[in-house]
Coordinates of C-alpha atoms in Angstrom, one line a residue:
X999 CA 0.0 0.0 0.0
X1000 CA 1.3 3.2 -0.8
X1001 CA 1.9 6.2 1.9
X1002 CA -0.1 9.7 1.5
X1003 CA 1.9 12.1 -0.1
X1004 CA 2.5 14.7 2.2
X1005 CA 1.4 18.0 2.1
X1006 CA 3.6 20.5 1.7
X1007 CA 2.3 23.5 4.5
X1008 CA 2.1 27.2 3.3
X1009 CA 5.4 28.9 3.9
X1010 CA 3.1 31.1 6.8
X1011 CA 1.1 28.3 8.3
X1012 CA 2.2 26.1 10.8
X1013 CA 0.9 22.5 9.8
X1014 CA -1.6 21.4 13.0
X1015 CA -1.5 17.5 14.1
X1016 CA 1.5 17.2 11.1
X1017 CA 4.0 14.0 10.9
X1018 CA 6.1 13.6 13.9
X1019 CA 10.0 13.0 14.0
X1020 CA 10.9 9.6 13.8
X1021 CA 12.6 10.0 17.4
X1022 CA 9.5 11.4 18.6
X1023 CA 7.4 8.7 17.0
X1024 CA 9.0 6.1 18.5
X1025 CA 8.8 7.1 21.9
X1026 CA 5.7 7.8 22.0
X1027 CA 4.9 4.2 20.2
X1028 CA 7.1 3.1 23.3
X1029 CA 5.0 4.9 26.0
X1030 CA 1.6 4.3 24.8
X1031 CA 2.1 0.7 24.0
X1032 CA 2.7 0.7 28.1
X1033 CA 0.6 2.7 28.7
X1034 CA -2.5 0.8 26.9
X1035 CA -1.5 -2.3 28.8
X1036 CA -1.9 -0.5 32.0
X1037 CA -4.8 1.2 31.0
X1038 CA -6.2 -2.2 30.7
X1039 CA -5.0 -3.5 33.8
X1040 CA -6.8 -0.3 34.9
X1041 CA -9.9 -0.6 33.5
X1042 CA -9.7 -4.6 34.8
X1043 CA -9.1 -3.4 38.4
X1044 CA -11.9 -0.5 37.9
X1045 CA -14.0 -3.3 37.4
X1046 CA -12.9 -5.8 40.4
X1047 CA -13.3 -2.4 42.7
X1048 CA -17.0 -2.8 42.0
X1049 CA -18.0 -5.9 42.1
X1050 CA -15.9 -6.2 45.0
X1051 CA -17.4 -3.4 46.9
X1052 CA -21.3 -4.2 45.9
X1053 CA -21.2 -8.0 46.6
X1054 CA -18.7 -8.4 49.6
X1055 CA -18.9 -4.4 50.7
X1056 CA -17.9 -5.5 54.6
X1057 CA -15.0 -7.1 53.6
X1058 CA -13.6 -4.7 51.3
X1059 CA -14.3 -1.5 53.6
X1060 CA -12.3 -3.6 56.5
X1061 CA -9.0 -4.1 54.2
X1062 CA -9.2 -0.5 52.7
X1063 CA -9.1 1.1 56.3
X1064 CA -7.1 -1.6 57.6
X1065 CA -3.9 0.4 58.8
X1066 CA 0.3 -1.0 58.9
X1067 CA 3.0 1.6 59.1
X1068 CA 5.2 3.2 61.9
X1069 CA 3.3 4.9 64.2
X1070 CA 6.5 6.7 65.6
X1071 CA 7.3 7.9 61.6
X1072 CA 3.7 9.5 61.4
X1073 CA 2.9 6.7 58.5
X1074 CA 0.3 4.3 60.2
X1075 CA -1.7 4.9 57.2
X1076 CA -5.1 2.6 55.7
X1077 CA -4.4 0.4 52.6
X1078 CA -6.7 3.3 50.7
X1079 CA -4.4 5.9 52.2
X1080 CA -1.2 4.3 51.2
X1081 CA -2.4 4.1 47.5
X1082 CA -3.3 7.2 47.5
X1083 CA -0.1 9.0 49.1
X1084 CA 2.3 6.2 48.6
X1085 CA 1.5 4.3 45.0
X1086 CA 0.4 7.6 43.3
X1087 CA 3.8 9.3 44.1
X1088 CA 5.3 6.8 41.7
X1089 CA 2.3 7.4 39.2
X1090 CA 3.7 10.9 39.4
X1091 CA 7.1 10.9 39.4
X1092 CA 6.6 9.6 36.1
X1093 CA 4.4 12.2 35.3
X1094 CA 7.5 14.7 36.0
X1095 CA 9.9 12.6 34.2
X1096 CA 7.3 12.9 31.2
X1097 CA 6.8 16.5 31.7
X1098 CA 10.6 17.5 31.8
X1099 CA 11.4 15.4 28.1
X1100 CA 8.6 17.1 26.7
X1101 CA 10.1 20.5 27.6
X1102 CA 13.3 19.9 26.8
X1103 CA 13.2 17.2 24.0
X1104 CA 9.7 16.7 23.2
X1105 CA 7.0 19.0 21.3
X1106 CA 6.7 21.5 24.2
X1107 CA 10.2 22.6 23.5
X1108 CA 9.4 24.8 20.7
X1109 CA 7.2 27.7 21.9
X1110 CA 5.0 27.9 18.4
X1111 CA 4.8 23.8 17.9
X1112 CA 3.8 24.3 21.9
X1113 CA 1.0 26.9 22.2
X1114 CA -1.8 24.9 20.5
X1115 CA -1.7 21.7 22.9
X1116 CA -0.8 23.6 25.7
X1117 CA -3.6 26.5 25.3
X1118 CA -6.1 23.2 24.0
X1119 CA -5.0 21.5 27.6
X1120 CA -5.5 25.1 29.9
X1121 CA -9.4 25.5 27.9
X1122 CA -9.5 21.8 28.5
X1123 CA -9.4 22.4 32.5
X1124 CA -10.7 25.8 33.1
X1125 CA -14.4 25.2 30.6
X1126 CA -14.6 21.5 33.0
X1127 CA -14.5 24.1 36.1
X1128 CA -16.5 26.4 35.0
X1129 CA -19.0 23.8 34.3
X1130 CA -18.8 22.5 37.9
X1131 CA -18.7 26.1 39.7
X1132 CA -22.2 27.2 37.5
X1133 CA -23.8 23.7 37.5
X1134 CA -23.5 24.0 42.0
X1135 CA -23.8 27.7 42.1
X1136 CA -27.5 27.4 40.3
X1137 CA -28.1 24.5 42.5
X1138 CA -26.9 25.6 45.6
X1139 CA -24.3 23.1 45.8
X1140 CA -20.6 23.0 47.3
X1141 CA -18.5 24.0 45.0
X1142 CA -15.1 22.7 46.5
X1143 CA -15.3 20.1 43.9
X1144 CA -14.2 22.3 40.8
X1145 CA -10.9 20.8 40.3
X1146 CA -12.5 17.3 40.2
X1147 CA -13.9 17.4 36.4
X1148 CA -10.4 19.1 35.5
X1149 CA -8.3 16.0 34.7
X1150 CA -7.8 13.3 31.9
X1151 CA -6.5 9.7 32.5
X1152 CA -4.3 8.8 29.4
X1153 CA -4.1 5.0 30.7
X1154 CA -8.1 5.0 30.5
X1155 CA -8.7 6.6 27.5
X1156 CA -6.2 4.3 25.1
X1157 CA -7.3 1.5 27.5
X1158 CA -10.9 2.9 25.7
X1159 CA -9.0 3.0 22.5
X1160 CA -7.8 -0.7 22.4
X1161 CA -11.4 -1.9 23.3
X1162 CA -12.9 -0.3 20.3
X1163 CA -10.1 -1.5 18.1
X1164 CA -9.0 2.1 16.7
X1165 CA -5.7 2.6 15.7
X1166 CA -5.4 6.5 16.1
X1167 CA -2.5 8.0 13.3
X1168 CA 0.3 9.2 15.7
X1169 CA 0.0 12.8 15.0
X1170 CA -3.9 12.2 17.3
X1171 CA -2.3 10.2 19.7
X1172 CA 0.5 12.5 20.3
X1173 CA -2.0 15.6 21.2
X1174 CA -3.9 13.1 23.2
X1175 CA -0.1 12.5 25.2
X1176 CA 0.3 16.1 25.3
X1177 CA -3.5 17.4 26.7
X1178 CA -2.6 14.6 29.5
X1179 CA 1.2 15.6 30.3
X1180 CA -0.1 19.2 30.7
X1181 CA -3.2 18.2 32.3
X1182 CA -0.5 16.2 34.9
X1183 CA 1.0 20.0 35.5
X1184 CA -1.4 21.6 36.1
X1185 CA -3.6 18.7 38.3
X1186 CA 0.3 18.9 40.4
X1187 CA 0.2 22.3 41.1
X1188 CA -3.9 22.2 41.8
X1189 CA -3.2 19.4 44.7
X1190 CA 0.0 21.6 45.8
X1191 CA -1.9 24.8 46.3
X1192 CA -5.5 24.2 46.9
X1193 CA -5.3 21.1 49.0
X1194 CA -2.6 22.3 51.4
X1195 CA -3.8 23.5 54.4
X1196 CA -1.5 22.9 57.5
X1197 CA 1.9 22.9 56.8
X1198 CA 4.9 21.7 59.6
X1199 CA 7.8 23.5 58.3
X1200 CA 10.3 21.5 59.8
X1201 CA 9.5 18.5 57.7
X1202 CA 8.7 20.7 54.8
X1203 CA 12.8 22.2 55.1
X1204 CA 13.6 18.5 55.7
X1205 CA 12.0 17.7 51.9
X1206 CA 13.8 20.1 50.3
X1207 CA 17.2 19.5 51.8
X1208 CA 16.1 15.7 50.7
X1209 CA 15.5 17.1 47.1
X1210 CA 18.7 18.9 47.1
X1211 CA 21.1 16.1 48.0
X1212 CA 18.7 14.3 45.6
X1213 CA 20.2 16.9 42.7
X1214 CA 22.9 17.3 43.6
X1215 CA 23.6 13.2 43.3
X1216 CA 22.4 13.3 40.1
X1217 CA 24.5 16.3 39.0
X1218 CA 27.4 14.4 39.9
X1219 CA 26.3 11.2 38.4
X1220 CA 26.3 9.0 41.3
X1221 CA 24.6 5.8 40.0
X1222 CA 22.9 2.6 42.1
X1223 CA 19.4 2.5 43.0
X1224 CA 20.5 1.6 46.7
X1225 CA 21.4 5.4 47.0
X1226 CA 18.0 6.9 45.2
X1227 CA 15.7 4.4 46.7
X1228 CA 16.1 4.9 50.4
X1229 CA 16.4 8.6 50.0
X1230 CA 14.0 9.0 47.7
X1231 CA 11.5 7.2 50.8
X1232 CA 13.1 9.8 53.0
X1233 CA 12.2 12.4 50.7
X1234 CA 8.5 11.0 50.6
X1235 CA 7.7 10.1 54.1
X1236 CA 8.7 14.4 55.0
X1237 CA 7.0 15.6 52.2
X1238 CA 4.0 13.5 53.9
X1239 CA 4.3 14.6 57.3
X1240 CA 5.3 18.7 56.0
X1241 CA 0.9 18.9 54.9
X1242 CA 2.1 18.9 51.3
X1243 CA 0.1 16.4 49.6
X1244 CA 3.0 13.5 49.3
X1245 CA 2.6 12.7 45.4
X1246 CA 4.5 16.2 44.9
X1247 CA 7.6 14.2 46.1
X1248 CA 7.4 12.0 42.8
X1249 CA 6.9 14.9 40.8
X1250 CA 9.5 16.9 42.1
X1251 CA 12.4 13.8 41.5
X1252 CA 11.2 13.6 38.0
X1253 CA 12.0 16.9 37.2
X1254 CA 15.4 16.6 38.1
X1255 CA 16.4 14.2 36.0
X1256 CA 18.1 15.3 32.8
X1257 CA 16.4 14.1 29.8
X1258 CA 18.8 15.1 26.9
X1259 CA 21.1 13.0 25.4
X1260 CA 24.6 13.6 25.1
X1261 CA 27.0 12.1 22.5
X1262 CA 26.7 8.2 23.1
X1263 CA 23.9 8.3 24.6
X1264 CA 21.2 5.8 23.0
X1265 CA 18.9 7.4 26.2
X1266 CA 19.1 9.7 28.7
X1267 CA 19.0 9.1 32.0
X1268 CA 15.6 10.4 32.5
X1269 CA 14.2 8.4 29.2
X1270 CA 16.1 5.0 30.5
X1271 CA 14.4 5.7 34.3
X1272 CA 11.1 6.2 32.9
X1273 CA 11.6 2.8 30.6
X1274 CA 11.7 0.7 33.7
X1275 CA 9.3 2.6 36.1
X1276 CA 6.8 3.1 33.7
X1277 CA 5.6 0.0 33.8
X1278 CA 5.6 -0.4 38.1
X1279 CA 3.8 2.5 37.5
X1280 CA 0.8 1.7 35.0
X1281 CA 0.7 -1.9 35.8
X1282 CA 0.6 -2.0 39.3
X1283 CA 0.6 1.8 41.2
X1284 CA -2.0 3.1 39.5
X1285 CA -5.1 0.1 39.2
X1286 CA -3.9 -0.6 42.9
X1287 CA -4.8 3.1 43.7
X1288 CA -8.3 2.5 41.4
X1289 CA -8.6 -1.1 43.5
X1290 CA -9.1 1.3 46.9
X1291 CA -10.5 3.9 45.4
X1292 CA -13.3 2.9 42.8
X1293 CA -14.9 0.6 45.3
X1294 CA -18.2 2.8 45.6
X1295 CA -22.6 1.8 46.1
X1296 CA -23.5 1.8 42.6
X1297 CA -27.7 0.9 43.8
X1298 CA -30.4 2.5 41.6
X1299 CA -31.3 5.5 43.8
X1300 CA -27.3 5.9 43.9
X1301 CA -26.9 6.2 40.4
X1302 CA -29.8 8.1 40.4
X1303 CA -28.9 10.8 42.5
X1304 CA -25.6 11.4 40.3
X1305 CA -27.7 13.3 38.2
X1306 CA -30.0 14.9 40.5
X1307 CA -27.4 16.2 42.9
X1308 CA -25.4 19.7 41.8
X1309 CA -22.2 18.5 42.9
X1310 CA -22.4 15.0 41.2
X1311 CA -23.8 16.5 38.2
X1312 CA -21.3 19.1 37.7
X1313 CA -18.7 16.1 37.6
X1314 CA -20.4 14.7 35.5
X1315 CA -20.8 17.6 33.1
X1316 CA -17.5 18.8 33.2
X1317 CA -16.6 15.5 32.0
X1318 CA -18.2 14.9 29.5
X1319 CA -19.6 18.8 27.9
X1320 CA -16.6 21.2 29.7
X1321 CA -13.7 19.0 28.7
X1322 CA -15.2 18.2 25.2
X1323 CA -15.9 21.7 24.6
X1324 CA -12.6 23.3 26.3
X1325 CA -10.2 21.6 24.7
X1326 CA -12.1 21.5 21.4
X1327 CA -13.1 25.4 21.7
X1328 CA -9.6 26.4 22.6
X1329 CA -7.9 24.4 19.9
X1330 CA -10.0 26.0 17.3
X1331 CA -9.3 29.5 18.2
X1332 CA -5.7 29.0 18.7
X1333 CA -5.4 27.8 15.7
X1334 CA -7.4 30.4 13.9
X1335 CA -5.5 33.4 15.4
X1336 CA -2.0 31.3 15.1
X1337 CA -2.4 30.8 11.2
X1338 CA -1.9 27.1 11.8
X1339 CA -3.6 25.0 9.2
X1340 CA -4.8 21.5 9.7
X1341 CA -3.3 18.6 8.9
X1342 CA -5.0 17.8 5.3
X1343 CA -5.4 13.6 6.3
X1344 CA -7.5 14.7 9.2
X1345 CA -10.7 16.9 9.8
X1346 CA -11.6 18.9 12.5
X1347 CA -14.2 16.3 13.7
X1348 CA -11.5 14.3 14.4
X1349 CA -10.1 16.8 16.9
X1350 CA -13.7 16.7 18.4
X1351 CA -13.4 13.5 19.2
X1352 CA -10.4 13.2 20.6
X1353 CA -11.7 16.1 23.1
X1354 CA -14.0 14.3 23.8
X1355 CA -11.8 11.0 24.7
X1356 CA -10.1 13.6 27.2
X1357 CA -13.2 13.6 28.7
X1358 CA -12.4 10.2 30.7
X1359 CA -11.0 11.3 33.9
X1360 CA -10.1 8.9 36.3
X1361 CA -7.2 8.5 38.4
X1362 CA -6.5 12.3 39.3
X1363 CA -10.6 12.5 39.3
X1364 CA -11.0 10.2 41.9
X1365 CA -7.8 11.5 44.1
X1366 CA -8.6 15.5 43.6
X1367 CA -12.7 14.0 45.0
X1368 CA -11.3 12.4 47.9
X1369 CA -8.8 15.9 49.0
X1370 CA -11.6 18.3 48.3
X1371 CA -14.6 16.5 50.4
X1372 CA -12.1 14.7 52.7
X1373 CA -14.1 14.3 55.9
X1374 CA -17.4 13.7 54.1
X1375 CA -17.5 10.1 53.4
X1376 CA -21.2 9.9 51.9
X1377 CA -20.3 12.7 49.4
X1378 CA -17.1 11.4 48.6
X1379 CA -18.5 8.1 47.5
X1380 CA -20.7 10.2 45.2
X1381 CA -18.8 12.1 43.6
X1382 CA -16.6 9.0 42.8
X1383 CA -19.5 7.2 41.3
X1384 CA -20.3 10.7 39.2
X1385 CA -16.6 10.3 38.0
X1386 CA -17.0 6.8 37.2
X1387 CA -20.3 7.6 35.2
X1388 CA -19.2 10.6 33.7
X1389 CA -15.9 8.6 32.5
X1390 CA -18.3 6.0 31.2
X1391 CA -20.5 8.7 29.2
X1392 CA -17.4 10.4 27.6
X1393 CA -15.4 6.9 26.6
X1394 CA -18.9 5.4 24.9
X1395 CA -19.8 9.1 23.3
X1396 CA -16.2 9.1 22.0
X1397 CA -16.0 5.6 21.4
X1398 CA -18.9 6.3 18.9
X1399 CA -17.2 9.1 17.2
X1400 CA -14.0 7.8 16.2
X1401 CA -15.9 4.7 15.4
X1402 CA -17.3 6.5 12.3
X1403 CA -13.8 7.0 11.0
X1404 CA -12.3 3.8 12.0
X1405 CA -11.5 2.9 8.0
X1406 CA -9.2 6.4 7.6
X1407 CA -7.7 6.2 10.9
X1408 CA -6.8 2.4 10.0
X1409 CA -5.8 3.7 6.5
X1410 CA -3.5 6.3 7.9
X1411 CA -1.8 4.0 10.7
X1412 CA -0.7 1.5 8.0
X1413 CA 1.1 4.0 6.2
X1414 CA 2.5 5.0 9.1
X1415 CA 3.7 2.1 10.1
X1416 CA 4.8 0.2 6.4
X1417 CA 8.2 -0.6 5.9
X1418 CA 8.8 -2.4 2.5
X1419 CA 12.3 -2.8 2.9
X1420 CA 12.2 -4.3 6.4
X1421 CA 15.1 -1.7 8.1
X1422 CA 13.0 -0.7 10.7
X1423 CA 12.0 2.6 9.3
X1424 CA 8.8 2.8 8.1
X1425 CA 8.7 3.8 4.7
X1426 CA 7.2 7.6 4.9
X1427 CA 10.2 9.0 6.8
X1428 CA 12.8 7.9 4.1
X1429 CA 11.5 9.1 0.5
X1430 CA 14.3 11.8 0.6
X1431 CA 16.9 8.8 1.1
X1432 CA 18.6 8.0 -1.9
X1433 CA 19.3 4.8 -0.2
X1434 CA 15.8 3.4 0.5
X1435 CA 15.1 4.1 -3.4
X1436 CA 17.6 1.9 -4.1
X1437 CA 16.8 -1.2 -1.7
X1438 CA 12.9 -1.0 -3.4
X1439 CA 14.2 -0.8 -6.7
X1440 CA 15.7 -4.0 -6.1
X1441 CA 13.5 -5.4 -4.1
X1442 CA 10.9 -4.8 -7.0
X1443 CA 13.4 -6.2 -9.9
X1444 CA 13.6 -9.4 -7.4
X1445 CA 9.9 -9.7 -7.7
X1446 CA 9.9 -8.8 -11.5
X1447 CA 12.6 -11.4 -12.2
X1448 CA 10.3 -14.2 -10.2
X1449 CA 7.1 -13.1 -12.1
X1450 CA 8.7 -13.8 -15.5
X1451 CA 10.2 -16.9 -13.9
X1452 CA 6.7 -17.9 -13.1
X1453 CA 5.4 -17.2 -16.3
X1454 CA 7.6 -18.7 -18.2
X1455 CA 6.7 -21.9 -16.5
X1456 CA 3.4 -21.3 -17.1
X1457 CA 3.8 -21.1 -21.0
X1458 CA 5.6 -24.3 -20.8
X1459 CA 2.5 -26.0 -19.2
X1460 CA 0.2 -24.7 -21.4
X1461 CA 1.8 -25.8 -24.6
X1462 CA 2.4 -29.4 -23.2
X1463 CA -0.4 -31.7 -25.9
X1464 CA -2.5 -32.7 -22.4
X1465 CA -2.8 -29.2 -21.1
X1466 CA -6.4 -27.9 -20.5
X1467 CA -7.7 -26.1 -23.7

């Protein structure tokens, strides 16, 4: 099958959703191909959460408060509370790692390739919001939820993808990376300001001389995970006891790893780290956190009040209207005052629905509920089942959409991903190599010479007297 031609941009436009480097390409083939494992694994634990919690609800309350950890340390924390403190910190700290390659190797390096994903990502967040704060306000509901709707869950949403069988081209599934790497950011810095309250300085000065020495280790090289390990559990179990939410740790250790390459380097450092605790992270940290946290009633008159309910219903909302129409609404105006033109194998409608595939919020959802009515068990439950619903409304809606162009995605992917001469290039990043025009042209004289082969041998068999008139 032949690749698209590409389309050459207008020397004044920036090409939107246009072919990615190779390098880029192939990490993000790398990280989503994790990444749609654990969103399965995800989605499978989502699952076991539920049934678990409506069939055997006694036993699954008693091992999610069940406590274990030093008293003396300030850590005698629940299993739910370890998952959420302790496993997520990992979840994040690869969340930094991710953030700091994309600003210094990735897309979000350049400022102009930069401003569309990033200002699609900010509408993305603020429009969810701003659904949530009108949707309580008319209802005179609380409105401390209005961070909840804000954030998208990459692992669900190609978990959603692999379910439906689409093969996104990579130029969609790189903006859908992108929304979620800036969604991490600013979720980060969310938890950081709005959900600290009382903060014990001498732990908090502890952190950062932990983070320092952390640095500075790095800076000088010093390898062995027996070093970064234990202090990096130091650094965690202060950042706990300081007030700041703990998962700010993770981030924080991420960011300090460098994540350019220099000469020899196949990977960075940062790159190689991420490799290996990607997968602790997808696989296990993350559908352990949704194991203790997705466990909620889901009865008739629970579902039921999801949507009569202003707090549950702005969730729900946000989800599924704000982040569809955010991230849609602001990629369309960037674009339009930015001169960038659209990429001339997609539509806009395909931008649609990948906005509204963002709309699956999960993970940070479901943490950002339990912070902002922390003390309210009956609403927290709630709003967790409006998070679950509202993810269920956006991946089927979405689902639906990308569904009608399953054929041109599928078309686009496979030209993608062709590779004729078997180098393990695929074919459309090397028609400007000599080289590769060469290997087809005699790959394609090999098959000429065994066609006339073949018909010469079938001219001899039809001349033979017994042949078939």
């Amino acid at each position: 099958m032949a690749a698209p031609a590409p389309t050459p941009p207008s020397p004044s436009r920036r090409t939107f959703l246009g072919r990615l480097s190779l390098p880029e390409r192939n990490y993000l083939a790398d990280a989503l191909r994790t990444e749609t494992v654990g969103g399965v694994i995800l989605l499978v634990a989502a699952v076991a959460a539920l049934t678990w919690a409506n069939t055997l609800g006694s036993s699954y309350r008693a091992i999610s408060d069940f406590h274990l950890g030093p008293q003396s340390l300030g850590l005698d924390l629940s299993m739910q509370h370890w998952a959420a403190d302790g496993l997520l910190a990992i979840f994040f700290f690869v969340a930094g790692v991710e953030l700091k390659r994309e600003l210094v190797a990735g897309d979000l390096r350049d400022p102009k390739a930069a401003v569309l994903p990033v200002i699609a990502a900010v509408c993305g967040m603020a429009a969810p919001a701003i659904v949530y704060t009108l949707v309580t306000v008319v209802g005179g509901g609380s409105t401390d939820g209005w961070a909840v709707p804000t954030a998208t869950d990459i692992a669900f949403a190609l978990a959603v993808l692999a379910v439906i069988g689409t093969s996104l081209p990579s130029a969609l599934r790189a903006f859908l990376l992108t929304l979620a790497v800036v969604d991490d950011l600013f979720a980060i810095l969310i938890i950081a300001i709005f959900f600290t309250e009382d903060i014990d300085f001498v732990a908090l000065i502890g952190a950062v001389v932990g983070l320092a020495v952390f640095y500075l280790l790095l800076r000088k090289n010093v390898r062995g995970w027996y070093v970064y390990v234990p202090l990096a559990l130091v650094i965690w179990g202060l950042m706990y006891n300081s007030g700041v939410h703990a998962t700010i740790a993770g981030v924080a250790m991420g960011l300090m790893l460098r994540c350019t390459r220099r000469e020899g380097e196949q990977h960075s450092p940062g790159e190689h780290i991420e490799h290996l605790i990607r997968p602790l992270s997808a696989g296990l940290a993350v559908p352990l956190f949704a194991l203790f946290s997705a466990g909620v009633s889901l009865s008739g008159h629970a579902l039921a009040g999801v949507f009569t309910r202003p707090e549950t219903l702005g969730v729900v909302l946000g989800l599924v209207a704000g982040k569809t129409i955010g991230i849609f609404g602001g990629t369309w105006l960037a674009a339009r005052f930015t001169k960038a033109e659209l990429n001339k194998d997609l539509a806009w409608a395909d931008v649609f629905a990948v906005a509204s595939l963002a709309g699956i919020g999960f993970t940070v959802s479901l943490l950002i509920g339990e912070l902002a009515f922390e003390g309210n068990a009956t609403l927290t439950n709630e709003i967790k089942a409006a998070v679950l619903m509202g993810s269920l409304i956006a991946a089927v809606f979405s689902g639906a959409l990308l569904k009608l162009r399953v054929r041109r995605y599928r078309t686009l992917y496979e030209a993608e991903e062709l590779d004729e001469d078997q180098d393990g290039v695929p074919d459309i990043y090397e028609q400007d190599d000599p080289a590769y025009h060469l290997r087809m042209a005699a790959i394609h004289e090999k098959k000429a010479a065994e066609h006339r082969r073949l018909a010469e041998l079938a001219g001899a068999a039809s001349s033979k007297p017994d042949s078939p008139a």
